[in-house]
Amino acid sequence: MRSENFISPKRFSHIYVERSAENHPKTSEILSKFPESSVVSIDSYKEVFNPSAQNFQAQKRSPKLILAERKDQFLYSGSGIAPDFGYRHFYYNALVLNCLYNCSYCYLQGMYSSANVVVFVNNGDYFRETDERLKLSKPLYLCISYDTDLLALESILGYCKEWIEFARSRPDLIVELRTKSANFKSIASLKPAPNVILAWTLSPESVIKEHEPLTPRLASRLKNVKQALEAGWQVRLCLDPILNVPDWKTIYREFVGDVFREIPGDKLREISLGVFRMNSEYFKNSKKRRSNSYLYYLPMETRSSVKSYPEELEKEMFSVVEKELESFVPKEKIHRLIANETV
Ligand code: SF4
């Protein structure tokens, strides 16, 4: 079922709760939204999440929720593995492991053995560590929605609101909130924060249908982008990953036209472009779990332990899409993300 915004109270048949997280107010808040779920106490999220002999795709059909307390690693250095947009101090965090969507090219299926969703309830510790890091590294660029889609989960977690308010009083912190959701309305009542970037990942509608099951349609995402721009938010568009689908040139050219029929290009903060790429270890695991997806059988090259399309094709994909974009957006706002710099 395609999920626009709503998360049904019946979404999780079981919710596992770490004993150390049982008395946390966020745990009670989340559990109150799923009155029909069976709650199971566990010692550590790792006993449910980490075992290797799990069937990722079977779990995707009915993922369980795991509420846990993060003990360490509240920040990861992003240097060299993901787009830093020129910020020297680039970090990301993992408030949630896994995502409600199920894109065929998603690296999470190669990174984790489980499709269950882990939520760390102690957001206050993430804030504390971020403040500590800010004392040493300014400006600090922090991505808070990497190994998940945080805005898609906003109706049950409320973390986006908490981080927007946290960032508002810390001008040296630049927060990126990346999403494929159409859930802007869950934060629409907030005053825009100039140091929070709402980043929507967009794909052609035919790619969404085939490779991004469960995510909102392009039209819904564009409507959200438009609303966010009109409200005065900083918005980044991520055309990423560009996929080698049959007739990709026509599909992506038309897609750029579809986007800018709706979106005023001059209002965007920037656009980032990336061609399909994945850490080669995650690629190997993902291929096993997606043996029915042709995406994993296309010609690839490995550069610096990253799988991507052959360099010539990668260059051609960038230049075709960039050429199309330049009719709508100033060239200096378009950023290429190169394969061996990213996961
Ligand atoms: S939205 Fe992103 S994180 Fe979620 S399944 Fe798709 S690629 Fe993975």
mmCIF file of C-alpha atoms and ligand atoms in Angstrom:
data_model
loop_
_atom_site.group_PDB
_atom_site.id
_atom_site.type_symbol
_atom_site.label_atom_id
_atom_site.label_comp_id
_atom_site.label_asym_id
_atom_site.label_seq_id
_atom_site.Cartn_x
_atom_site.Cartn_y
_atom_site.Cartn_z
ATOM 1 C CA MET A 1 0.000 0.000 0.000
ATOM 2 C CA ARG A 2 1.321 3.450 -0.934
ATOM 3 C CA SER A 3 1.834 5.488 2.221
ATOM 4 C CA GLU A 4 1.238 9.224 1.847
ATOM 5 C CA ASN A 5 1.367 10.344 5.493
ATOM 6 C CA PHE A 6 -0.807 8.257 7.710
ATOM 7 C CA ILE A 7 0.675 5.563 9.947
ATOM 8 C CA SER A 8 -2.086 3.237 11.057
ATOM 9 C CA PRO A 9 -2.368 2.429 14.777
ATOM 10 C CA LYS A 10 -2.224 -1.208 13.576
ATOM 11 C CA ARG A 11 1.064 -0.662 11.715
ATOM 12 C CA PHE A 12 3.195 -2.744 14.104
ATOM 13 C CA SER A 13 1.863 -6.059 15.404
ATOM 14 C CA HIS A 14 4.698 -6.178 17.952
ATOM 15 C CA ILE A 15 6.757 -3.502 19.638
ATOM 16 C CA TYR A 16 9.952 -4.593 21.377
ATOM 17 C CA VAL A 17 11.061 -2.322 24.204
ATOM 18 C CA GLU A 18 14.510 -2.380 25.762
ATOM 19 C CA ARG A 19 14.264 -2.521 29.526
ATOM 20 C CA SER A 20 16.478 0.569 29.816
ATOM 21 C CA ALA A 21 14.016 2.502 27.620
ATOM 22 C CA GLU A 22 10.852 1.391 29.399
ATOM 23 C CA ASN A 23 10.467 4.451 31.620
ATOM 24 C CA HIS A 24 11.394 7.031 29.036
ATOM 25 C CA PRO A 25 8.589 9.547 28.264
ATOM 26 C CA LYS A 26 9.163 9.102 24.505
ATOM 27 C CA THR A 27 8.523 5.367 24.909
ATOM 28 C CA SER A 28 5.129 6.046 26.540
ATOM 29 C CA GLU A 29 4.320 8.648 23.872
ATOM 30 C CA ILE A 30 5.061 6.189 21.053
ATOM 31 C CA LEU A 31 3.325 3.219 22.683
ATOM 32 C CA SER A 32 0.170 5.313 23.200
ATOM 33 C CA LYS A 33 -0.134 5.559 19.396
ATOM 34 C CA PHE A 34 -0.238 1.773 18.979
ATOM 35 C CA PRO A 35 -2.728 0.546 21.576
ATOM 36 C CA GLU A 36 -3.265 -2.784 19.783
ATOM 37 C CA SER A 37 0.383 -3.793 19.435
ATOM 38 C CA SER A 38 1.816 -6.537 21.640
ATOM 39 C CA VAL A 39 4.647 -5.117 23.714
ATOM 40 C CA VAL A 40 7.633 -7.371 24.414
ATOM 41 C CA SER A 41 10.440 -6.513 26.864
ATOM 42 C CA ILE A 42 14.008 -7.198 25.726
ATOM 43 C CA ASP A 43 17.473 -6.615 27.174
ATOM 44 C CA SER A 44 19.003 -5.047 24.078
ATOM 45 C CA TYR A 45 17.725 -4.083 20.631
ATOM 46 C CA LYS A 46 20.680 -5.971 19.213
ATOM 47 C CA GLU A 47 19.206 -9.348 20.171
ATOM 48 C CA VAL A 48 16.266 -8.713 17.799
ATOM 49 C CA PHE A 49 17.968 -6.533 15.215
ATOM 50 C CA ASN A 50 21.437 -7.979 14.708
ATOM 51 C CA PRO A 51 21.067 -11.761 14.120
ATOM 52 C CA SER A 52 22.243 -12.498 10.607
ATOM 53 C CA ALA A 53 19.788 -15.245 9.580
ATOM 54 C CA GLN A 54 16.825 -12.903 9.036
ATOM 55 C CA ASN A 55 14.717 -12.529 5.915
ATOM 56 C CA PHE A 56 14.888 -8.823 5.154
ATOM 57 C CA GLN A 57 12.165 -8.744 2.506
ATOM 58 C CA ALA A 58 9.763 -10.925 4.524
ATOM 59 C CA GLN A 59 10.230 -8.555 7.468
ATOM 60 C CA LYS A 60 9.605 -5.543 5.223
ATOM 61 C CA ARG A 61 6.061 -6.803 4.695
ATOM 62 C CA SER A 62 5.363 -6.542 8.411
ATOM 63 C CA PRO A 63 8.193 -4.783 10.221
ATOM 64 C CA LYS A 64 8.255 -4.670 13.996
ATOM 65 C CA LEU A 65 9.108 -1.567 15.971
ATOM 66 C CA ILE A 66 11.966 -1.653 18.476
ATOM 67 C CA LEU A 67 12.321 1.106 21.080
ATOM 68 C CA ALA A 68 15.809 1.387 22.507
ATOM 69 C CA GLU A 69 18.199 3.669 24.279
ATOM 70 C CA ARG A 70 21.326 4.696 22.415
ATOM 71 C CA LYS A 71 24.361 4.327 24.632
ATOM 72 C CA ASP A 72 27.049 5.873 22.413
ATOM 73 C CA GLN A 73 27.832 7.108 18.873
ATOM 74 C CA PHE A 74 25.401 9.987 18.821
ATOM 75 C CA LEU A 75 27.268 11.498 15.886
ATOM 76 C CA TYR A 76 29.105 9.976 12.944
ATOM 77 C CA SER A 77 31.663 11.804 10.885
ATOM 78 C CA GLY A 78 30.339 12.056 7.339
ATOM 79 C CA SER A 79 33.624 13.038 5.739
ATOM 80 C CA GLY A 80 34.335 11.236 2.532
ATOM 81 C CA ILE A 81 31.233 9.046 2.455
ATOM 82 C CA ALA A 82 28.391 11.403 1.686
ATOM 83 C CA PRO A 83 27.770 14.827 0.144
ATOM 84 C CA ASP A 84 29.083 17.576 2.431
ATOM 85 C CA PHE A 85 28.070 20.584 0.280
ATOM 86 C CA GLY A 86 31.360 22.253 1.121
ATOM 87 C CA TYR A 87 31.006 22.143 4.910
ATOM 88 C CA ARG A 88 34.242 21.163 6.615
ATOM 89 C CA HIS A 89 32.570 19.825 9.756
ATOM 90 C CA PHE A 90 30.065 17.351 8.400
ATOM 91 C CA TYR A 91 28.284 14.831 10.630
ATOM 92 C CA TYR A 92 25.206 12.687 10.568
ATOM 93 C CA ASN A 93 23.323 10.881 13.293
ATOM 94 C CA ALA A 94 21.107 7.815 13.491
ATOM 95 C CA LEU A 95 18.013 8.460 15.583
ATOM 96 C CA VAL A 96 16.263 5.635 13.754
ATOM 97 C CA LEU A 97 17.634 2.559 11.976
ATOM 98 C CA ASN A 98 15.628 1.567 8.907
ATOM 99 C CA CYS A 99 12.806 3.073 6.983
ATOM 100 C CA LEU A 100 9.122 2.424 6.341
ATOM 101 C CA TYR A 101 9.661 2.610 2.592
ATOM 102 C CA ASN A 102 11.276 -0.138 0.530
ATOM 103 C CA CYS A 103 13.203 1.236 -2.431
ATOM 104 C CA SER A 104 14.814 -1.438 -4.565
ATOM 105 C CA TYR A 105 18.131 0.448 -4.644
ATOM 106 C CA CYS A 106 18.245 1.167 -0.883
ATOM 107 C CA TYR A 107 21.620 0.492 0.742
ATOM 108 C CA LEU A 108 19.978 -0.219 4.105
ATOM 109 C CA GLN A 109 19.044 -3.720 2.904
ATOM 110 C CA GLY A 110 22.762 -4.337 2.395
ATOM 111 C CA MET A 111 23.813 -2.701 5.639
ATOM 112 C CA TYR A 112 21.387 -4.281 8.118
ATOM 113 C CA SER A 113 20.293 -7.884 8.428
ATOM 114 C CA SER A 114 16.870 -6.838 9.746
ATOM 115 C CA ALA A 115 14.085 -4.716 8.251
ATOM 116 C CA ASN A 116 12.645 -3.999 11.681
ATOM 117 C CA VAL A 117 12.673 -0.340 12.662
ATOM 118 C CA VAL A 118 14.757 0.717 15.670
ATOM 119 C CA VAL A 119 13.900 4.041 17.308
ATOM 120 C CA PHE A 120 16.244 5.484 19.910
ATOM 121 C CA VAL A 121 14.082 7.271 22.447
ATOM 122 C CA ASN A 122 16.815 9.303 24.175
ATOM 123 C CA ASN A 123 16.922 12.224 21.755
ATOM 124 C CA GLY A 124 18.137 14.483 24.591
ATOM 125 C CA ASP A 125 21.478 12.656 24.580
ATOM 126 C CA TYR A 126 21.841 13.372 20.856
ATOM 127 C CA PHE A 127 21.228 17.066 21.572
ATOM 128 C CA ARG A 128 23.812 17.055 24.349
ATOM 129 C CA GLU A 129 26.471 15.445 22.136
ATOM 130 C CA THR A 130 25.682 17.841 19.293
ATOM 131 C CA ASP A 131 26.167 20.804 21.643
ATOM 132 C CA GLU A 132 29.509 19.325 22.744
ATOM 133 C CA ARG A 133 30.615 18.949 19.146
ATOM 134 C CA LEU A 134 29.478 22.492 18.326
ATOM 135 C CA LYS A 135 31.906 23.837 20.922
ATOM 136 C CA LEU A 136 34.740 22.351 18.834
ATOM 137 C CA SER A 137 33.500 22.522 15.247
ATOM 138 C CA LYS A 138 31.655 25.443 13.674
ATOM 139 C CA PRO A 139 29.685 25.683 11.514
ATOM 140 C CA LEU A 140 28.508 22.126 11.978
ATOM 141 C CA TYR A 141 26.567 20.529 9.129
ATOM 142 C CA LEU A 142 24.401 17.700 10.463
ATOM 143 C CA CYS A 143 22.185 15.310 8.522
ATOM 144 C CA ILE A 144 19.506 13.851 10.765
ATOM 145 C CA SER A 145 17.628 11.644 8.315
ATOM 146 C CA TYR A 146 20.178 9.358 6.691
ATOM 147 C CA ASP A 147 19.495 5.749 7.626
ATOM 148 C CA THR A 148 15.757 6.382 7.714
ATOM 149 C CA ASP A 149 13.095 8.863 6.578
ATOM 150 C CA LEU A 150 12.442 10.924 9.693
ATOM 151 C CA LEU A 151 9.684 13.123 8.274
ATOM 152 C CA ALA A 152 7.734 10.019 7.221
ATOM 153 C CA LEU A 153 7.780 8.963 10.885
ATOM 154 C CA GLU A 154 6.969 12.404 12.297
ATOM 155 C CA SER A 155 3.405 11.580 13.339
ATOM 156 C CA ILE A 156 4.719 8.936 15.739
ATOM 157 C CA LEU A 157 8.093 10.375 16.779
ATOM 158 C CA GLY A 158 7.934 14.174 16.619
ATOM 159 C CA TYR A 159 11.731 14.298 16.177
ATOM 160 C CA CYS A 160 11.702 16.697 13.222
ATOM 161 C CA LYS A 161 9.936 19.358 15.288
ATOM 162 C CA GLU A 162 12.326 18.790 18.184
ATOM 163 C CA TRP A 163 15.374 19.193 15.946
ATOM 164 C CA ILE A 164 14.018 22.253 14.157
ATOM 165 C CA GLU A 165 13.465 23.975 17.522
ATOM 166 C CA PHE A 166 16.900 22.816 18.719
ATOM 167 C CA ALA A 167 18.571 24.237 15.593
ATOM 168 C CA ARG A 168 16.674 27.522 15.772
ATOM 169 C CA SER A 169 18.650 28.686 18.800
ATOM 170 C CA ARG A 170 21.989 27.435 17.393
ATOM 171 C CA PRO A 171 22.854 29.423 14.261
ATOM 172 C CA ASP A 172 26.181 27.579 13.864
ATOM 173 C CA LEU A 173 24.329 24.319 13.343
ATOM 174 C CA ILE A 174 23.023 23.584 9.841
ATOM 175 C CA VAL A 175 20.575 20.692 9.810
ATOM 176 C CA GLU A 176 19.562 18.729 6.729
ATOM 177 C CA LEU A 177 16.286 16.834 6.932
ATOM 178 C CA ARG A 178 16.054 14.552 3.916
ATOM 179 C CA THR A 179 12.802 12.884 2.916
ATOM 180 C CA LYS A 180 10.758 11.191 0.225
ATOM 181 C CA SER A 181 7.605 11.724 2.256
ATOM 182 C CA ALA A 182 4.659 14.006 1.597
ATOM 183 C CA ASN A 183 4.413 14.869 5.255
ATOM 184 C CA PHE A 184 5.316 18.555 5.284
ATOM 185 C CA LYS A 185 2.021 19.244 6.983
ATOM 186 C CA SER A 186 3.370 17.673 10.177
ATOM 187 C CA ILE A 187 5.841 20.585 10.529
ATOM 188 C CA ALA A 188 3.938 23.231 8.547
ATOM 189 C CA SER A 189 2.816 25.079 11.668
ATOM 190 C CA LEU A 190 6.433 25.843 12.616
ATOM 191 C CA LYS A 191 8.156 29.066 11.705
ATOM 192 C CA PRO A 192 10.851 28.258 9.108
ATOM 193 C CA ALA A 193 14.347 28.060 10.566
ATOM 194 C CA PRO A 194 16.969 29.561 8.208
ATOM 195 C CA ASN A 195 19.555 26.949 9.253
ATOM 196 C CA VAL A 196 17.303 23.929 8.578
ATOM 197 C CA ILE A 197 17.315 22.563 5.038
ATOM 198 C CA LEU A 198 14.347 20.479 3.954
ATOM 199 C CA ALA A 199 15.715 18.167 1.266
ATOM 200 C CA TRP A 200 13.276 16.276 -0.933
ATOM 201 C CA THR A 201 14.506 13.333 -2.950
ATOM 202 C CA LEU A 202 12.626 13.193 -6.238
ATOM 203 C CA SER A 203 12.438 10.609 -9.023
ATOM 204 C CA PRO A 204 10.412 10.289 -12.221
ATOM 205 C CA GLU A 205 6.940 8.880 -11.597
ATOM 206 C CA SER A 206 7.710 5.666 -13.531
ATOM 207 C CA VAL A 207 10.814 5.132 -11.346
ATOM 208 C CA ILE A 208 8.769 5.734 -8.195
ATOM 209 C CA LYS A 209 6.222 3.130 -9.298
ATOM 210 C CA GLU A 210 8.793 0.489 -10.100
ATOM 211 C CA HIS A 211 11.654 1.136 -7.696
ATOM 212 C CA GLU A 212 10.333 3.156 -4.761
ATOM 213 C CA PRO A 213 7.292 1.180 -3.640
ATOM 214 C CA LEU A 214 5.394 2.650 -0.701
ATOM 215 C CA THR A 215 6.760 6.169 -1.201
ATOM 216 C CA PRO A 216 4.440 9.064 -2.090
ATOM 217 C CA ARG A 217 3.899 9.911 -5.737
ATOM 218 C CA LEU A 218 5.906 12.640 -7.440
ATOM 219 C CA ALA A 219 2.896 14.982 -7.556
ATOM 220 C CA SER A 220 2.428 14.716 -3.771
ATOM 221 C CA ARG A 221 6.108 15.399 -3.082
ATOM 222 C CA LEU A 222 6.091 18.387 -5.436
ATOM 223 C CA LYS A 223 3.031 19.794 -3.705
ATOM 224 C CA ASN A 224 4.951 19.567 -0.421
ATOM 225 C CA VAL A 225 8.046 21.216 -1.907
ATOM 226 C CA LYS A 226 5.883 24.064 -3.171
ATOM 227 C CA GLN A 227 4.226 24.532 0.221
ATOM 228 C CA ALA A 228 7.590 24.549 1.998
ATOM 229 C CA LEU A 229 9.000 27.152 -0.410
ATOM 230 C CA GLU A 230 5.924 29.337 -0.094
ATOM 231 C CA ALA A 231 6.243 29.183 3.690
ATOM 232 C CA GLY A 232 9.853 30.407 3.416
ATOM 233 C CA TRP A 233 11.846 27.221 4.160
ATOM 234 C CA GLN A 234 15.271 26.478 2.726
ATOM 235 C CA VAL A 235 14.636 23.667 0.227
ATOM 236 C CA ARG A 236 17.097 21.412 -1.545
ATOM 237 C CA LEU A 237 16.036 18.983 -4.259
ATOM 238 C CA CYS A 238 17.955 15.734 -4.564
ATOM 239 C CA LEU A 239 17.653 14.024 -7.952
ATOM 240 C CA ASP A 240 19.373 10.984 -6.611
ATOM 241 C CA PRO A 241 19.887 8.232 -7.534
ATOM 242 C CA ILE A 242 19.563 8.690 -11.272
ATOM 243 C CA LEU A 243 18.977 5.158 -12.502
ATOM 244 C CA ASN A 244 19.905 3.412 -15.726
ATOM 245 C CA VAL A 245 16.299 2.524 -16.531
ATOM 246 C CA PRO A 246 15.340 1.751 -20.139
ATOM 247 C CA ASP A 247 15.107 5.013 -22.123
ATOM 248 C CA TRP A 248 16.561 6.945 -19.188
ATOM 249 C CA LYS A 249 17.382 10.019 -21.273
ATOM 250 C CA THR A 250 13.766 10.677 -22.253
ATOM 251 C CA ILE A 251 12.465 9.747 -18.814
ATOM 252 C CA TYR A 252 14.799 12.087 -16.911
ATOM 253 C CA ARG A 253 14.424 14.955 -19.423
ATOM 254 C CA GLU A 254 10.643 14.805 -19.083
ATOM 255 C CA PHE A 255 10.973 14.481 -15.320
ATOM 256 C CA VAL A 256 12.955 17.735 -15.038
ATOM 257 C CA GLY A 257 10.197 19.454 -17.053
ATOM 258 C CA ASP A 258 7.538 17.941 -14.746
ATOM 259 C CA VAL A 259 9.348 19.229 -11.654
ATOM 260 C CA PHE A 260 9.790 22.796 -12.872
ATOM 261 C CA ARG A 261 6.266 23.136 -14.186
ATOM 262 C CA GLU A 262 5.399 23.099 -10.467
ATOM 263 C CA ILE A 263 8.463 24.479 -8.685
ATOM 264 C CA PRO A 264 10.029 27.934 -9.096
ATOM 265 C CA GLY A 265 13.701 27.020 -9.602
ATOM 266 C CA ASP A 266 15.004 30.400 -8.433
ATOM 267 C CA LYS A 267 13.509 29.842 -4.960
ATOM 268 C CA LEU A 268 15.468 26.633 -4.339
ATOM 269 C CA ARG A 269 18.560 26.642 -2.183
ATOM 270 C CA GLU A 270 20.206 24.099 -4.502
ATOM 271 C CA ILE A 271 19.843 20.824 -6.380
ATOM 272 C CA SER A 272 22.037 17.809 -5.857
ATOM 273 C CA LEU A 273 22.474 15.132 -8.493
ATOM 274 C CA GLY A 274 23.720 11.628 -7.955
ATOM 275 C CA VAL A 275 23.958 8.589 -10.178
ATOM 276 C CA PHE A 276 23.266 5.173 -8.575
ATOM 277 C CA ARG A 277 26.145 4.217 -6.275
ATOM 278 C CA MET A 278 26.548 1.906 -3.342
ATOM 279 C CA ASN A 279 29.311 0.638 -1.069
ATOM 280 C CA SER A 280 30.387 -2.632 -2.747
ATOM 281 C CA GLU A 281 29.810 -4.753 0.360
ATOM 282 C CA TYR A 282 26.258 -3.391 0.742
ATOM 283 C CA PHE A 283 25.760 -3.921 -3.004
ATOM 284 C CA LYS A 284 26.652 -7.606 -2.678
ATOM 285 C CA ASN A 285 24.202 -8.070 0.211
ATOM 286 C CA SER A 286 21.461 -6.028 -1.460
ATOM 287 C CA LYS A 287 21.764 -8.055 -4.648
ATOM 288 C CA LYS A 288 21.109 -11.253 -2.687
ATOM 289 C CA ARG A 289 18.012 -9.694 -1.123
ATOM 290 C CA ARG A 290 16.787 -8.203 -4.408
ATOM 291 C CA SER A 291 17.671 -10.992 -6.788
ATOM 292 C CA ASN A 292 14.535 -10.076 -8.794
ATOM 293 C CA SER A 293 15.606 -6.469 -9.460
ATOM 294 C CA TYR A 294 17.402 -5.871 -12.768
ATOM 295 C CA LEU A 295 19.106 -2.828 -11.218
ATOM 296 C CA TYR A 296 21.712 -5.144 -9.669
ATOM 297 C CA TYR A 297 22.577 -6.838 -12.971
ATOM 298 C CA LEU A 298 23.356 -3.701 -14.989
ATOM 299 C CA PRO A 299 26.966 -3.031 -16.009
ATOM 300 C CA MET A 300 28.837 -1.570 -13.035
ATOM 301 C CA GLU A 301 32.330 -0.519 -12.105
ATOM 302 C CA THR A 302 33.889 -0.519 -8.655
ATOM 303 C CA ARG A 303 35.803 2.634 -7.788
ATOM 304 C CA SER A 304 37.227 3.093 -4.271
ATOM 305 C CA SER A 305 34.963 0.277 -2.970
ATOM 306 C CA VAL A 306 31.867 1.937 -4.436
ATOM 307 C CA LYS A 307 29.768 0.280 -7.146
ATOM 308 C CA SER A 308 28.367 2.572 -9.777
ATOM 309 C CA TYR A 309 27.767 2.751 -13.505
ATOM 310 C CA PRO A 310 30.746 2.854 -15.867
ATOM 311 C CA GLU A 311 32.381 6.286 -15.756
ATOM 312 C CA GLU A 312 31.350 7.197 -19.312
ATOM 313 C CA LEU A 313 27.701 6.494 -18.572
ATOM 314 C CA GLU A 314 27.890 8.330 -15.254
ATOM 315 C CA LYS A 315 29.283 11.420 -17.024
ATOM 316 C CA GLU A 316 26.617 11.223 -19.708
ATOM 317 C CA MET A 317 23.846 10.934 -17.097
ATOM 318 C CA PHE A 318 25.102 13.985 -15.250
ATOM 319 C CA SER A 319 25.458 16.076 -18.374
ATOM 320 C CA VAL A 320 22.030 15.144 -19.800
ATOM 321 C CA VAL A 321 20.231 15.972 -16.553
ATOM 322 C CA GLU A 322 22.316 19.092 -15.864
ATOM 323 C CA LYS A 323 21.669 20.442 -19.351
ATOM 324 C CA GLU A 324 17.947 20.081 -18.784
ATOM 325 C CA LEU A 325 18.154 21.641 -15.312
ATOM 326 C CA GLU A 326 20.079 24.670 -16.511
ATOM 327 C CA SER A 327 16.948 25.946 -18.278
ATOM 328 C CA PHE A 328 15.342 26.344 -14.858
ATOM 329 C CA VAL A 329 18.045 26.780 -12.210
ATOM 330 C CA PRO A 330 21.276 28.847 -12.156
ATOM 331 C CA LYS A 331 24.249 26.586 -12.868
ATOM 332 C CA GLU A 332 25.974 27.416 -9.559
ATOM 333 C CA LYS A 333 23.058 25.897 -7.636
ATOM 334 C CA ILE A 334 23.539 22.459 -9.234
ATOM 335 C CA HIS A 335 25.872 20.061 -7.385
ATOM 336 C CA ARG A 336 27.159 16.752 -8.739
ATOM 337 C CA LEU A 337 27.788 13.987 -6.219
ATOM 338 C CA ILE A 338 30.523 11.735 -7.556
ATOM 339 C CA ALA A 339 30.498 7.953 -7.024
ATOM 340 C CA ASN A 340 33.697 7.466 -5.084
ATOM 341 C CA GLU A 341 32.765 10.234 -2.638
ATOM 342 C CA THR A 342 29.542 8.629 -1.482
ATOM 343 C CA VAL A 343 27.913 5.448 -0.241
HETATM 344 S S1 SF4 B 1 13.380 6.239 1.320
HETATM 345 FE FE1 SF4 B 1 15.627 6.109 1.430
HETATM 346 S S2 SF4 B 1 16.045 5.033 3.335
HETATM 347 FE FE2 SF4 B 1 13.887 4.673 2.833
HETATM 348 S S3 SF4 B 1 13.846 2.730 1.684
HETATM 349 FE FE3 SF4 B 1 13.983 4.401 0.202
HETATM 350 S S4 SF4 B 1 16.192 4.680 -0.197
HETATM 351 FE FE4 SF4 B 1 15.970 3.496 1.717
#
